[in-house]
Amino acid sequence: MDHQELRDRFATLTTAHVADACIRARIPLRCAPAGLHAVVAGGRVAGRACPARHVGSVDVFLEAVEGASPGDVLVVDNGGRLDEACVGDLVVLEAQSAGLDGIVIWGLHRDTADIRALGLPVFSLGATPAGPQRLDDRPKDALESATVGDWTVSCEDLVLGDDDGVLLLPTGRAEEVLTLAETIRDTERRQAERIRAGVPLRSQVHFDAYLAQRRRTPSLTFRDHLRSVGGAIEE
């Protein structure tokens, strides 16, 4: 799947749709921690991960951008540090000029007003005016992988982000997961339309039948029931 197709298909989806599709496809659900959010509300990213581990200097970002392709998402690993900002407006402008789709920072940013003015989607744990005051040894594989929360990201991953947060998806499963996500989206839209037309969700999912069957079979879960009737509320 090329970048344009990925962007076009994700444009009509949310990360929630994709997360539910991962569960249905039995793919490990790799969501960034809830504190990682868009600097500008409504920001969306969809692209191949371009990892970079920060050790105190911006040169690793410049090198990552040098080797990136248009549409990639720069994934910055600063260990989740909250004592320094590792990305500012110049790095964001450099990424934008190179055609990257956005930046995801496992750490903090600064120059918030300038970043908002640039318009490139940036996701981070927050902002602080303090820049790095250190210069650590750079690992040899600093451009091969990055950590975001509990997850390791490489160029074999796709990065998807919106107002609900950021999730990571193996490139090789993208077609399967996006197709499932589109099915979930369409089902939920139909359900919402029927609610607005006066048909309660309880009626749509035969909730009375579920309660009756659960009395007979206490181990029955609502998810099992939803699958049997084609619902898509929980996944």
Coordinates of C-alpha atoms in Angstrom, one line a residue:
M1 CA 0.0 0.0 0.0
D2 CA 1.5 3.3 -1.0
H3 CA 1.3 6.5 1.0
Q4 CA -1.5 8.1 -0.9
E5 CA -3.7 5.1 -0.6
L6 CA -3.0 4.9 3.1
R7 CA -3.9 8.6 3.5
D8 CA -7.0 8.4 1.5
R9 CA -8.3 5.3 3.4
F10 CA -7.4 6.7 6.8
A11 CA -9.1 10.0 6.0
T12 CA -12.5 8.3 6.4
L13 CA -11.5 6.4 9.5
T14 CA -10.5 7.1 13.1
T15 CA -7.9 5.5 15.2
A16 CA -10.7 4.0 17.2
H17 CA -11.9 2.1 14.1
V18 CA -8.4 0.9 13.5
A19 CA -7.9 -0.2 17.1
D20 CA -11.1 -2.2 17.0
A21 CA -10.0 -3.8 13.8
C22 CA -6.7 -4.8 15.3
I23 CA -8.6 -6.6 18.1
R24 CA -10.8 -8.3 15.6
A25 CA -7.8 -9.4 13.5
R26 CA -6.0 -10.6 16.7
I27 CA -3.1 -8.2 16.1
P28 CA -1.4 -6.8 19.2
L29 CA -3.0 -3.4 19.9
R30 CA -0.1 -0.9 20.1
C31 CA -1.5 2.4 21.3
A32 CA 0.7 5.2 22.5
P33 CA 0.0 6.3 26.2
A34 CA -3.0 8.5 26.6
G35 CA -0.9 11.6 27.4
L36 CA 0.5 11.7 23.9
H37 CA -1.8 14.0 21.9
A38 CA -2.0 16.4 19.0
V39 CA -0.5 19.8 19.6
V40 CA -3.3 21.2 17.4
A41 CA -6.8 19.7 17.7
G42 CA -7.8 17.9 14.6
G43 CA -4.2 17.0 13.6
R44 CA -4.0 13.7 11.8
V45 CA -1.0 11.6 10.6
A46 CA -0.8 8.5 8.5
G47 CA 2.5 7.2 7.2
R48 CA 5.5 4.9 7.5
A49 CA 7.5 5.4 10.7
C50 CA 10.8 7.1 10.5
P51 CA 12.4 6.5 13.9
A52 CA 15.0 8.7 15.6
R53 CA 16.4 8.4 19.2
H54 CA 17.3 11.7 20.7
V55 CA 20.5 12.0 22.8
G56 CA 20.6 15.8 23.2
S57 CA 21.3 17.2 19.7
V58 CA 19.0 17.8 16.7
D59 CA 21.5 16.2 14.3
V60 CA 19.8 12.8 14.6
F61 CA 16.5 14.4 13.4
L62 CA 18.3 16.0 10.4
E63 CA 19.8 12.7 9.5
A64 CA 16.5 10.9 9.9
V65 CA 14.8 13.4 7.6
E66 CA 17.7 13.1 5.1
G67 CA 16.9 9.4 4.8
A68 CA 13.1 9.7 4.9
S69 CA 10.6 9.5 2.1
P70 CA 7.7 12.0 1.5
G71 CA 4.7 10.9 3.6
D72 CA 6.8 9.3 6.4
V73 CA 6.1 10.2 10.0
L74 CA 9.2 11.2 12.2
V75 CA 8.9 9.2 15.4
V76 CA 11.1 10.8 18.1
D77 CA 12.2 8.8 21.1
N78 CA 13.2 11.0 24.0
G79 CA 12.4 8.4 26.6
G80 CA 9.3 10.1 27.6
R81 CA 11.3 12.8 29.4
L82 CA 9.4 15.7 30.9
D83 CA 12.4 17.9 31.8
E84 CA 13.3 19.0 28.3
A85 CA 11.8 19.7 24.9
C86 CA 13.6 17.9 22.1
V87 CA 11.7 19.2 19.1
G88 CA 11.1 22.9 18.2
D89 CA 9.8 24.8 15.3
L90 CA 13.0 24.5 13.1
V91 CA 12.8 20.7 13.2
V92 CA 9.1 20.8 12.4
L93 CA 9.7 23.1 9.5
E94 CA 12.5 20.9 8.2
A95 CA 10.3 17.9 8.3
Q96 CA 7.5 19.8 6.6
S97 CA 9.8 21.0 3.9
A98 CA 10.9 17.4 3.2
G99 CA 7.3 16.3 2.7
L100 CA 6.9 14.3 5.9
D101 CA 3.3 13.7 7.1
G102 CA 3.9 14.7 10.7
I103 CA 5.9 14.1 13.9
V104 CA 5.2 11.9 16.9
I105 CA 7.3 12.7 20.0
W106 CA 7.8 10.4 23.0
G107 CA 8.7 13.5 25.0
L108 CA 8.1 17.2 24.9
H109 CA 8.1 20.0 22.3
R110 CA 8.5 23.7 22.5
D111 CA 7.8 26.7 20.2
T112 CA 4.2 25.8 20.3
A113 CA 2.9 29.0 18.7
D114 CA 5.2 28.6 15.7
I115 CA 4.4 24.9 15.4
R116 CA 0.7 25.7 15.3
A117 CA 1.3 28.3 12.6
L118 CA 3.3 25.8 10.5
G119 CA 0.4 23.4 10.4
L120 CA 2.3 20.1 10.3
P121 CA 0.6 17.6 12.6
V122 CA 2.8 17.1 15.7
F123 CA 1.9 14.8 18.6
S124 CA 3.7 15.0 22.0
L125 CA 3.4 14.6 25.7
G126 CA 3.3 18.4 26.2
A127 CA 5.4 21.5 26.1
T128 CA 8.2 23.2 28.1
P129 CA 10.4 26.1 27.2
A130 CA 13.6 24.3 28.3
G131 CA 15.7 22.7 25.6
P132 CA 18.3 19.9 26.2
Q133 CA 21.2 20.6 28.4
R134 CA 23.0 17.3 27.8
L135 CA 24.8 15.4 25.1
D136 CA 24.8 11.7 25.6
D137 CA 26.5 9.0 23.6
R138 CA 24.5 8.1 20.5
P139 CA 23.6 4.5 20.0
K140 CA 24.6 2.9 16.7
D141 CA 21.0 2.0 15.9
A142 CA 19.5 5.4 16.7
L143 CA 17.9 5.6 13.3
E144 CA 16.6 2.0 13.3
S145 CA 14.0 2.0 16.0
A146 CA 12.3 4.2 18.6
T147 CA 10.3 3.6 21.7
V148 CA 6.8 5.1 22.2
G149 CA 5.5 4.1 25.7
D150 CA 5.7 0.3 25.9
W151 CA 6.2 -0.2 22.1
T152 CA 9.2 -0.3 19.8
V153 CA 8.7 1.3 16.4
S154 CA 10.7 0.7 13.2
C155 CA 10.3 1.5 9.5
E156 CA 8.3 -1.7 9.3
D157 CA 5.5 0.1 11.1
L158 CA 2.8 2.6 10.1
V159 CA 1.9 5.4 12.4
L160 CA -1.7 6.6 12.6
G161 CA -2.8 9.5 14.7
D162 CA -5.9 11.7 15.4
D163 CA -7.6 13.4 18.3
D164 CA -8.0 10.0 20.1
G165 CA -4.2 9.4 20.0
V166 CA -1.6 7.5 18.2
L167 CA -1.4 3.8 17.3
L168 CA 1.1 1.7 15.5
L169 CA 0.4 -0.9 12.8
P170 CA 2.6 -3.4 11.1
T171 CA 2.9 -2.5 7.4
G172 CA 2.3 -6.1 6.3
R173 CA -1.1 -6.2 8.0
A174 CA -2.3 -2.8 6.9
E175 CA -4.7 -3.9 4.1
E176 CA -6.4 -6.4 6.3
V177 CA -6.8 -4.1 9.2
L178 CA -8.0 -1.1 7.2
T179 CA -10.6 -3.3 5.4
L180 CA -11.9 -4.5 8.8
A181 CA -11.9 -0.9 10.1
E182 CA -14.0 0.3 7.1
T183 CA -16.5 -2.5 7.8
I184 CA -16.7 -1.4 11.5
R185 CA -17.1 2.2 10.5
D186 CA -19.9 1.4 8.1
T187 CA -21.7 -0.7 10.6
E188 CA -21.5 2.0 13.3
R189 CA -22.7 4.6 10.9
R190 CA -25.8 2.5 10.0
Q191 CA -26.4 2.0 13.7
A192 CA -26.2 5.7 14.4
E193 CA -28.6 6.5 11.5
R194 CA -31.1 4.1 12.9
I195 CA -30.9 5.6 16.4
R196 CA -31.6 9.0 14.9
A197 CA -34.5 7.5 13.1
G198 CA -36.0 6.3 16.3
V199 CA -34.7 2.7 16.5
P200 CA -32.9 2.3 19.9
L201 CA -29.5 0.6 19.9
R202 CA -30.9 -1.9 22.3
S203 CA -33.4 -3.0 19.7
Q204 CA -30.8 -3.1 16.9
V205 CA -28.6 -5.5 18.9
H206 CA -31.5 -7.5 20.3
F207 CA -30.5 -6.7 23.9
D208 CA -33.5 -8.4 25.4
A209 CA -32.5 -11.6 23.7
Y210 CA -29.0 -11.2 25.0
L211 CA -30.2 -10.7 28.6
A212 CA -32.5 -13.8 28.3
Q213 CA -29.7 -15.9 26.9
R214 CA -27.2 -14.7 29.5
R215 CA -29.6 -15.9 32.2
R216 CA -29.4 -19.3 30.7
T217 CA -25.7 -19.1 29.9
P218 CA -23.9 -16.8 32.4
S219 CA -20.6 -17.2 30.6
L220 CA -22.0 -15.5 27.5
T221 CA -20.3 -12.1 26.9
F222 CA -21.9 -9.2 25.2
R223 CA -19.1 -9.2 22.6
D224 CA -20.0 -12.8 21.7
H225 CA -23.6 -11.7 21.3
L226 CA -22.6 -8.7 19.2
R227 CA -20.6 -10.9 16.8
S228 CA -23.6 -13.1 16.4
V229 CA -25.9 -10.3 15.4
G230 CA -23.4 -8.2 13.4
G231 CA -22.9 -5.4 16.0
A232 CA -19.7 -3.3 16.1
I233 CA -20.0 -1.3 19.4
E234 CA -17.0 -2.8 21.2
E235 CA -14.9 -4.1 18.4

